[in-house]
Amino acid sequence: MKSLTIKDLSITEELDSRAMSAVRGGNLPSYWPGYSSTSADFSFNATQLISQSQNTLSNNGNNVAFADHIDSNVKPKQTATNTINF
């Protein structure tokens, strides 16, 4: 149980019911009946697998006999994402 200490009132100060209800936290009762909630306990096992393969072949300049400065600009990229939403 928590306690509340009010230090800015004089010892002889008397509070009416309206002021005391503000100190107590309003006009609601201090005890509410509780209802036991059921425990929702479950186990969860997730297996995720991402399998990727990539074969990149650049045939730039094949069958060219006297050529130079043949450039190949290949930038392969792979991305994969696994998400579980429940």
Backbone as JSON Lines, residues from 0, in Angstrom:
{"i":0,"aa":"M","n":[0.84,-1.17,0.0],"ca":[0.0,0.0,0.0],"c":[0.89,1.23,0.0]}
{"i":1,"aa":"K","n":[0.52,2.21,-0.77],"ca":[1.31,3.43,-0.87],"c":[0.72,4.48,0.05]}
{"i":2,"aa":"S","n":[1.58,5.35,0.51],"ca":[1.11,6.42,1.39],"c":[1.33,7.76,0.71]}
{"i":3,"aa":"L","n":[0.53,8.73,1.12],"ca":[0.59,10.07,0.57],"c":[0.84,11.03,1.72]}
{"i":4,"aa":"T","n":[1.82,11.87,1.59],"ca":[2.13,12.87,2.61],"c":[1.93,14.25,2.0]}
{"i":5,"aa":"I","n":[1.1,15.05,2.65],"ca":[0.86,16.42,2.2],"c":[1.59,17.33,3.16]}
{"i":6,"aa":"K","n":[2.54,18.09,2.64],"ca":[3.38,18.91,3.51],"c":[3.01,20.39,3.48]}
{"i":7,"aa":"D","n":[2.19,20.82,2.54],"ca":[1.94,22.26,2.43],"c":[0.69,22.7,3.19]}
{"i":8,"aa":"L","n":[0.05,21.85,3.98],"ca":[-1.09,22.23,4.81],"c":[-0.63,22.41,6.25]}
{"i":9,"aa":"S","n":[-1.24,23.35,6.9],"ca":[-0.92,23.49,8.32],"c":[-1.58,22.36,9.1]}
{"i":10,"aa":"I","n":[-1.08,22.08,10.29],"ca":[-1.58,20.96,11.08],"c":[-3.03,21.19,11.5]}
{"i":11,"aa":"T","n":[-3.42,22.43,11.71],"ca":[-4.78,22.72,12.17],"c":[-5.77,22.88,11.02]}
{"i":12,"aa":"E","n":[-5.32,22.75,9.81],"ca":[-6.2,22.91,8.65],"c":[-7.19,21.76,8.58]}
{"i":13,"aa":"E","n":[-8.45,22.08,8.33],"ca":[-9.47,21.06,8.16],"c":[-9.96,21.1,6.72]}
{"i":14,"aa":"L","n":[-10.13,19.93,6.16],"ca":[-10.59,19.84,4.78],"c":[-12.03,19.35,4.77]}
{"i":15,"aa":"D","n":[-12.85,19.95,3.9],"ca":[-14.22,19.47,3.77],"c":[-14.24,18.23,2.86]}
{"i":16,"aa":"S","n":[-15.43,17.67,2.66],"ca":[-15.52,16.42,1.9],"c":[-15.1,16.61,0.43]}
{"i":17,"aa":"R","n":[-15.35,17.78,-0.11],"ca":[-14.95,18.03,-1.5],"c":[-13.43,18.08,-1.62]}
{"i":18,"aa":"A","n":[-12.77,18.73,-0.68],"ca":[-11.31,18.79,-0.71],"c":[-10.71,17.42,-0.44]}
{"i":19,"aa":"M","n":[-11.32,16.66,0.47],"ca":[-10.81,15.31,0.75],"c":[-11.01,14.39,-0.44]}
{"i":20,"aa":"S","n":[-12.11,14.58,-1.2],"ca":[-12.29,13.72,-2.37],"c":[-11.22,14.0,-3.41]}
{"i":21,"aa":"A","n":[-10.74,15.24,-3.48],"ca":[-9.64,15.54,-4.39],"c":[-8.35,14.87,-3.93]}
{"i":22,"aa":"V","n":[-8.14,14.81,-2.61],"ca":[-6.95,14.15,-2.07],"c":[-7.05,12.64,-2.28]}
{"i":23,"aa":"R","n":[-8.23,12.08,-2.08],"ca":[-8.41,10.64,-2.23],"c":[-8.4,10.21,-3.69]}
{"i":24,"aa":"G","n":[-8.59,11.14,-4.61],"ca":[-8.57,10.78,-6.01],"c":[-9.93,10.8,-6.65]}
{"i":25,"aa":"G","n":[-10.86,11.52,-6.1],"ca":[-12.17,11.62,-6.71],"c":[-13.24,10.98,-5.87]}
{"i":26,"aa":"N","n":[-14.39,10.77,-6.44],"ca":[-15.52,10.22,-5.71],"c":[-15.7,8.72,-5.93]}
{"i":27,"aa":"L","n":[-14.75,8.07,-6.54],"ca":[-14.87,6.64,-6.77],"c":[-14.57,5.88,-5.48]}
{"i":28,"aa":"P","n":[-15.15,4.73,-5.29],"ca":[-14.86,3.97,-4.07],"c":[-13.4,3.52,-4.05]}
{"i":29,"aa":"S","n":[-12.89,3.35,-2.85],"ca":[-11.48,2.99,-2.72],"c":[-11.24,1.52,-3.04]}
{"i":30,"aa":"Y","n":[-12.3,0.72,-3.12],"ca":[-12.13,-0.71,-3.43],"c":[-13.04,-1.07,-4.59]}
{"i":31,"aa":"W","n":[-12.48,-1.67,-5.6],"ca":[-13.24,-2.18,-6.72],"c":[-13.15,-3.69,-6.69]}
{"i":32,"aa":"P","n":[-14.26,-4.36,-6.87],"ca":[-14.19,-5.83,-6.87],"c":[-13.36,-6.3,-8.07]}
{"i":33,"aa":"G","n":[-12.52,-7.25,-7.81],"ca":[-11.65,-7.74,-8.87],"c":[-12.19,-9.01,-9.49]}
{"i":34,"aa":"Y","n":[-11.93,-9.15,-10.73],"ca":[-12.31,-10.36,-11.46],"c":[-11.02,-11.04,-11.89]}
{"i":35,"aa":"S","n":[-10.92,-12.3,-11.56],"ca":[-9.7,-13.0,-11.93],"c":[-9.7,-13.24,-13.43]}
{"i":36,"aa":"S","n":[-8.62,-12.89,-14.04],"ca":[-8.51,-13.1,-15.48],"c":[-7.81,-14.42,-15.73]}
{"i":37,"aa":"T","n":[-8.2,-15.06,-16.78],"ca":[-7.57,-16.33,-17.12],"c":[-6.21,-16.07,-17.73]}
{"i":38,"aa":"S","n":[-5.31,-16.94,-17.44],"ca":[-3.96,-16.8,-17.97],"c":[-3.91,-17.35,-19.39]}
{"i":39,"aa":"A","n":[-3.44,-16.53,-20.3],"ca":[-3.31,-16.95,-21.7],"c":[-1.84,-17.26,-21.95]}
{"i":40,"aa":"D","n":[-1.44,-18.47,-21.65],"ca":[-0.05,-18.88,-21.81],"c":[0.03,-19.9,-22.93]}
{"i":41,"aa":"F","n":[0.85,-19.63,-23.92],"ca":[1.02,-20.57,-25.01],"c":[2.45,-20.5,-25.5]}
{"i":42,"aa":"S","n":[2.88,-21.57,-26.09],"ca":[4.22,-21.58,-26.66],"c":[4.12,-21.41,-28.17]}
{"i":43,"aa":"F","n":[5.15,-20.82,-28.74],"ca":[5.14,-20.5,-30.15],"c":[6.51,-20.81,-30.71]}
{"i":44,"aa":"N","n":[6.54,-21.59,-31.78],"ca":[7.8,-21.94,-32.41],"c":[7.68,-21.64,-33.89]}
{"i":45,"aa":"A","n":[8.57,-20.81,-34.4],"ca":[8.52,-20.44,-35.81],"c":[9.84,-20.81,-36.47]}
{"i":46,"aa":"T","n":[9.74,-21.5,-37.57],"ca":[10.92,-21.84,-38.35],"c":[10.82,-21.09,-39.67]}
{"i":47,"aa":"Q","n":[11.85,-20.35,-39.97],"ca":[11.86,-19.57,-41.2],"c":[13.09,-19.96,-42.01]}
{"i":48,"aa":"L","n":[12.92,-20.04,-43.3],"ca":[14.02,-20.43,-44.17],"c":[13.95,-19.6,-45.45]}
{"i":49,"aa":"I","n":[15.06,-19.0,-45.77],"ca":[15.18,-18.29,-47.04],"c":[16.32,-18.96,-47.8]}
{"i":50,"aa":"S","n":[16.03,-19.4,-48.99],"ca":[17.04,-20.03,-49.83],"c":[17.13,-19.25,-51.13]}
{"i":51,"aa":"Q","n":[18.32,-18.78,-51.45],"ca":[18.5,-18.0,-52.67],"c":[19.71,-18.53,-53.42]}
{"i":52,"aa":"S","n":[19.63,-18.47,-54.72],"ca":[20.8,-18.76,-55.55],"c":[20.8,-17.8,-56.72]}
{"i":53,"aa":"Q","n":[22.0,-17.47,-57.19],"ca":[22.1,-16.51,-58.28],"c":[23.3,-16.89,-59.13]}
{"i":54,"aa":"N","n":[23.09,-17.02,-60.41],"ca":[24.16,-17.25,-61.37],"c":[24.19,-16.05,-62.31]}
{"i":55,"aa":"T","n":[25.29,-15.32,-62.28],"ca":[25.42,-14.13,-63.11],"c":[26.51,-14.38,-64.15]}
{"i":56,"aa":"L","n":[26.18,-14.25,-65.41],"ca":[27.13,-14.48,-66.49],"c":[27.12,-13.26,-67.39]}
{"i":57,"aa":"S","n":[28.28,-12.73,-67.63],"ca":[28.41,-11.57,-68.5],"c":[29.21,-11.98,-69.73]}
{"i":58,"aa":"N","n":[28.56,-12.09,-70.87],"ca":[29.21,-12.46,-72.13],"c":[29.5,-11.22,-72.96]}
{"i":59,"aa":"N","n":[30.1,-10.27,-72.36],"ca":[30.36,-9.01,-73.03],"c":[31.69,-9.12,-73.79]}
{"i":60,"aa":"G","n":[31.66,-8.99,-75.09],"ca":[32.88,-9.05,-75.9],"c":[33.23,-10.43,-76.41]}
{"i":61,"aa":"N","n":[32.31,-11.39,-76.36],"ca":[32.6,-12.72,-76.91],"c":[32.7,-12.65,-78.43]}
{"i":62,"aa":"N","n":[33.56,-13.47,-78.98],"ca":[33.77,-13.59,-80.43],"c":[34.18,-12.27,-81.07]}
{"i":63,"aa":"V","n":[34.89,-11.45,-80.32],"ca":[35.41,-10.2,-80.87],"c":[36.92,-10.34,-80.95]}
{"i":64,"aa":"A","n":[37.49,-10.19,-82.11],"ca":[38.92,-10.42,-82.28],"c":[39.73,-9.17,-82.01]}
{"i":65,"aa":"F","n":[39.84,-8.2,-82.38],"ca":[40.8,-7.16,-82.09],"c":[40.1,-5.96,-81.44]}
{"i":66,"aa":"A","n":[39.53,-6.15,-80.25],"ca":[38.8,-5.08,-79.58],"c":[39.39,-4.87,-78.2]}
{"i":67,"aa":"D","n":[39.35,-3.66,-77.75],"ca":[39.77,-3.37,-76.38],"c":[38.78,-2.37,-75.78]}
{"i":68,"aa":"H","n":[38.94,-2.12,-74.51],"ca":[38.06,-1.2,-73.74],"c":[36.61,-1.67,-73.76]}
{"i":69,"aa":"I","n":[36.4,-2.96,-73.72],"ca":[35.05,-3.5,-73.6],"c":[34.79,-3.7,-72.1]}
{"i":70,"aa":"D","n":[33.89,-2.94,-71.58],"ca":[33.61,-2.97,-70.14],"c":[32.31,-3.73,-69.88]}
{"i":71,"aa":"S","n":[32.29,-4.33,-68.74],"ca":[31.08,-5.01,-68.29],"c":[30.71,-4.43,-66.93]}
{"i":72,"aa":"N","n":[29.53,-3.88,-66.83],"ca":[29.09,-3.26,-65.59],"c":[27.88,-4.04,-65.06]}
{"i":73,"aa":"V","n":[28.16,-5.04,-64.24],"ca":[27.11,-5.89,-63.68],"c":[27.14,-5.73,-62.16]}
{"i":74,"aa":"K","n":[26.01,-5.41,-61.58],"ca":[25.91,-5.23,-60.13],"c":[24.78,-6.1,-59.6]}
{"i":75,"aa":"P","n":[25.04,-7.38,-59.4],"ca":[23.97,-8.24,-58.89],"c":[23.62,-7.9,-57.44]}
{"i":76,"aa":"K","n":[22.35,-8.05,-57.1],"ca":[21.88,-7.73,-55.75],"c":[20.77,-8.7,-55.38]}
{"i":77,"aa":"Q","n":[20.81,-9.18,-54.15],"ca":[19.75,-10.04,-53.63],"c":[19.32,-9.52,-52.27]}
{"i":78,"aa":"T","n":[18.02,-9.53,-52.03],"ca":[17.49,-9.19,-50.71],"c":[16.43,-10.21,-50.33]}
{"i":79,"aa":"A","n":[16.31,-10.44,-49.05],"ca":[15.3,-11.36,-48.54],"c":[14.84,-10.87,-47.17]}
{"i":80,"aa":"T","n":[13.57,-11.13,-46.85],"ca":[13.01,-10.69,-45.58],"c":[12.09,-11.76,-45.03]}
{"i":81,"aa":"N","n":[12.23,-12.03,-43.76],"ca":[11.32,-12.93,-43.05],"c":[10.59,-12.12,-41.99]}
{"i":82,"aa":"T","n":[9.28,-12.19,-41.96],"ca":[8.51,-11.53,-40.91],"c":[7.4,-12.46,-40.44]}
{"i":83,"aa":"I","n":[7.12,-12.37,-39.16],"ca":[6.0,-13.1,-38.57],"c":[5.1,-12.08,-37.9]}
{"i":84,"aa":"N","n":[3.85,-12.05,-38.31],"ca":[2.87,-11.15,-37.71],"c":[1.71,-11.99,-37.19]}
{"i":85,"aa":"F","n":[1.41,-11.82,-35.93],"ca":[0.23,-12.5,-35.38],"c":[-0.38,-11.66,-34.3]}
